[in-house]
XYZ file of C-alpha atoms in Angstrom:
294
model
C 89.254 53.594 74.458
C 87.199 56.756 75.360
C 87.939 56.090 79.012
C 91.669 55.917 78.182
C 91.550 59.240 76.300
C 89.631 60.930 79.118
C 92.185 59.626 81.574
C 94.984 60.989 79.395
C 93.420 64.465 79.147
C 92.665 64.457 82.870
C 96.302 63.663 83.516
C 97.352 66.618 81.372
C 94.999 68.920 83.273
C 96.435 67.762 86.592
C 99.952 68.302 85.256
C 99.050 71.833 84.132
C 97.473 72.644 87.481
C 100.520 71.320 89.311
C 102.798 73.408 87.113
C 100.786 76.548 87.830
C 100.801 75.815 91.559
C 104.552 75.236 91.466
C 105.015 78.609 89.756
C 103.208 80.596 92.493
C 106.076 80.782 95.020
C 108.430 81.618 92.156
C 106.274 84.623 91.254
C 106.242 85.731 94.883
C 110.026 85.391 95.157
C 110.684 87.199 91.877
C 108.532 90.205 92.815
C 110.410 91.022 96.021
C 111.367 94.699 96.207
C 115.004 95.765 96.033
C 116.596 98.209 98.435
C 119.241 100.890 98.163
C 122.751 99.633 98.984
C 124.107 100.507 102.422
C 126.588 103.010 100.978
C 124.022 104.602 98.640
C 124.348 108.331 97.977
C 121.945 110.693 96.252
C 120.473 114.168 96.099
C 117.560 115.994 97.721
C 115.918 118.787 95.717
C 113.570 121.250 97.417
C 111.412 123.372 95.106
C 110.731 125.931 97.831
C 114.421 126.874 97.914
C 115.166 126.981 94.173
C 115.280 130.452 92.570
C 115.909 129.233 89.013
C 119.373 130.777 88.666
C 120.572 127.761 86.646
C 124.040 127.870 88.184
C 123.681 124.092 88.494
C 123.156 123.760 84.732
C 126.334 125.709 83.942
C 128.356 123.843 86.578
C 127.173 120.498 85.206
C 128.349 121.440 81.706
C 131.768 122.436 82.991
C 132.238 119.467 85.323
C 131.321 116.949 82.633
C 133.127 118.594 79.683
C 129.894 119.029 77.760
C 129.820 121.509 74.874
C 127.479 124.489 75.261
C 124.001 123.964 73.882
C 123.625 127.104 71.755
C 121.505 125.496 69.055
C 118.521 127.735 69.853
C 120.556 130.827 70.675
C 123.930 131.265 68.986
C 125.199 133.634 71.684
C 124.222 131.732 74.828
C 124.372 128.281 76.397
C 120.621 127.873 76.628
C 119.373 124.255 76.700
C 115.617 123.835 76.596
C 115.538 120.295 77.936
C 117.739 117.309 78.698
C 119.605 116.375 75.542
C 122.909 115.071 74.221
C 124.706 118.125 75.678
C 122.704 118.557 78.878
C 122.585 116.198 81.870
C 120.826 118.572 84.242
C 118.138 121.175 83.557
C 115.998 123.661 85.493
C 112.454 124.164 84.184
C 109.778 126.672 85.142
C 106.257 125.635 86.112
C 103.735 128.464 86.208
C 100.004 128.706 86.637
C 97.694 131.426 87.914
C 98.956 132.539 91.300
C 101.622 129.847 91.624
C 104.996 129.023 90.167
C 107.839 126.651 90.819
C 111.145 125.524 89.420
C 111.891 121.919 88.692
C 115.320 120.293 88.478
C 115.484 117.308 86.143
C 118.290 114.742 85.889
C 118.744 110.992 86.266
C 116.829 109.706 89.296
C 119.301 106.876 90.013
C 116.491 104.425 90.633
C 116.992 101.741 93.256
C 115.853 99.189 90.659
C 116.541 101.033 87.374
C 114.524 100.199 84.275
C 117.369 101.320 81.984
C 119.720 98.737 83.521
C 117.016 96.083 83.331
C 116.522 96.774 79.628
C 120.241 96.876 78.783
C 121.119 93.496 77.282
C 124.884 93.919 77.614
C 125.053 95.543 81.021
C 126.348 98.884 79.764
C 124.052 100.616 82.234
C 124.288 99.274 85.767
C 124.113 100.356 89.369
C 127.720 100.553 90.428
C 129.574 102.237 93.323
C 127.239 103.854 95.875
C 124.199 102.759 93.856
C 124.942 105.299 91.120
C 123.640 104.265 87.684
C 126.555 104.646 85.276
C 127.151 103.904 81.590
C 130.052 101.826 80.242
C 130.976 102.866 76.659
C 132.878 99.618 76.110
C 129.690 97.570 76.486
C 127.069 99.746 74.779
C 125.883 98.624 71.329
C 123.615 101.639 70.765
C 120.288 99.762 70.857
C 118.721 102.607 72.891
C 116.400 100.239 74.785
C 117.351 102.249 77.876
C 115.645 105.297 76.383
C 112.423 103.381 75.854
C 112.461 101.731 79.277
C 113.155 104.765 81.469
C 109.868 106.041 83.001
C 111.463 109.485 83.431
C 112.737 109.787 79.805
C 116.263 110.581 80.975
C 118.882 108.854 78.744
C 119.714 110.758 75.564
C 121.557 109.619 72.454
C 124.183 111.566 70.528
C 122.552 111.480 67.117
C 124.989 114.013 65.685
C 128.109 112.033 66.618
C 129.908 109.391 64.549
C 130.736 107.617 67.824
C 127.535 108.233 69.780
C 127.202 107.893 73.539
C 124.315 107.627 75.955
C 124.214 110.902 77.884
C 122.751 111.087 81.379
C 123.664 112.311 84.859
C 126.088 109.980 86.631
C 126.057 112.048 89.798
C 129.515 113.408 88.934
C 130.933 110.041 90.026
C 134.380 111.127 88.847
C 134.293 113.948 91.412
C 132.946 111.664 94.145
C 135.866 109.260 93.581
C 138.210 112.170 94.329
C 136.335 113.105 97.476
C 134.182 115.808 95.883
C 130.440 116.196 95.403
C 128.250 116.702 92.317
C 128.911 120.094 90.735
C 125.232 121.090 90.783
C 125.095 120.653 94.566
C 128.383 122.447 95.090
C 127.324 125.682 93.370
C 123.669 125.974 94.433
C 123.479 129.288 96.369
C 120.281 128.315 98.214
C 121.098 124.654 98.896
C 117.989 123.836 96.929
C 119.772 120.662 95.902
C 122.049 118.910 98.379
C 124.170 115.800 98.161
C 124.660 113.115 100.806
C 124.039 109.595 101.955
C 120.651 108.331 100.836
C 119.435 107.480 104.338
C 120.470 110.895 105.676
C 118.770 112.715 102.789
C 115.547 110.826 103.412
C 115.723 111.703 107.104
C 116.377 115.363 106.218
C 113.351 115.438 103.919
C 111.139 114.054 106.675
C 112.588 116.573 109.141
C 111.719 119.499 106.867
C 108.192 118.216 106.392
C 107.707 117.830 110.125
C 109.231 121.248 110.850
C 107.123 123.060 108.244
C 103.691 121.434 108.098
C 101.653 122.850 105.241
C 104.662 124.085 103.268
C 105.074 120.912 101.259
C 102.938 118.358 99.458
C 102.506 115.527 101.948
C 104.837 113.187 100.166
C 108.533 112.709 99.419
C 108.775 111.867 95.747
C 111.165 108.997 95.206
C 110.755 107.416 98.628
C 108.564 104.712 97.118
C 107.747 105.809 93.559
C 108.767 103.306 90.903
C 110.468 101.168 93.549
C 112.307 104.179 94.987
C 114.973 106.539 93.690
C 118.203 107.889 95.159
C 117.195 111.399 94.051
C 114.433 112.692 96.315
C 112.066 115.650 95.897
C 110.187 117.968 98.209
C 107.670 120.276 96.561
C 105.005 122.859 97.307
C 103.050 121.975 94.147
C 101.807 118.528 93.097
C 104.614 116.465 91.652
C 102.703 115.560 88.508
C 102.529 119.263 87.607
C 106.320 119.354 87.699
C 106.498 116.521 85.184
C 107.245 113.692 87.592
C 105.221 110.649 86.527
C 102.674 108.963 88.756
C 104.090 105.481 89.333
C 103.176 102.649 91.625
C 105.515 101.411 94.309
C 106.811 98.558 92.165
C 109.647 99.112 89.731
C 109.324 98.342 86.028
C 112.028 95.620 86.184
C 110.255 93.877 89.079
C 107.154 93.427 86.925
C 109.265 92.058 84.083
C 111.050 89.651 86.420
C 107.753 88.427 87.829
C 106.404 87.603 84.376
C 109.620 86.062 83.055
C 110.344 83.980 86.146
C 106.745 82.836 86.370
C 106.803 81.570 82.794
C 110.315 80.228 82.386
C 111.605 79.299 85.863
C 112.354 75.583 85.724
C 110.670 75.488 82.305
C 107.572 74.147 84.094
C 104.965 76.220 82.286
C 106.474 75.700 78.789
C 106.731 71.950 79.453
C 103.087 71.808 80.558
C 102.036 73.788 77.476
C 104.060 71.454 75.235
C 102.369 68.432 76.839
C 98.903 69.897 76.286
C 99.710 70.683 72.633
C 101.040 67.135 72.173
C 97.828 65.736 73.632
C 95.714 67.789 71.240
C 97.792 66.563 68.282
C 97.417 62.931 69.353
C 93.673 63.358 69.794
C 93.291 64.939 66.335
C 95.421 62.225 64.746
C 93.277 59.541 66.375
C 90.123 61.322 65.233
C 91.375 61.478 61.623
C 92.256 57.778 61.634
C 88.788 56.905 62.964
C 87.121 59.020 60.258
C 89.266 57.473 57.496
C 88.417 53.984 58.797
C 84.694 54.857 58.749
C 84.861 56.150 55.159
C 86.542 52.914 54.012
């Protein structure tokens, strides 16, 4: 009988090992990186050209019919950060002997965490790879706010019919042949709009043409799986508030874990078999002990 039980447990171990081995190629497949669509568009922001005039902030308000944010100053539209009335903001970074401006808006990630977290598909990459929000699908769970590594989506807490507020690259203007309002009004072309591949090439051209002017990196080329908004800077990106991320996107990690566990239900089935074996062994042990006591 002991030999039979050992054989049974050995069989379970082999089954578990086989299940784990079968899951390996699934993990590899699930973790494959995604790429920007062929017609992807985006923006390139260059800190060395920005003078902090905030014309882009005003233009964004007007183009997107957002009310002025005068909650800190009753006389002026003066947002302090991205919020339910502000999709685009210019911030000042300053330290001894060095300063820079920083433009913050949705990064339009190639593999966006907000879309991965949205259960209903309200947030998705749609035309030209732009991440847009569908009010008819949103249930207000705000998982997108938690998931975004850049803390971009904002919620209209003061509204009875709240929306998720974030930059959508002025997609309504793009549909009519226009460009994002922030890019249109920038007097220094600190932020420019275009095809993603051309913007990336332009960023590399500037770096090659002006060695030493920029940090030796294009933020967004690989960070967090890549973003369709790219940055050139003369100060380290982390000092501008851009997070230090690996090259893998947040959703890719989630997909790897979920697919590895649930694909084909192999791992759950193996776990169920092991638990069943333990229950049978304990039941047999109890019967043997009760027989001995009698």
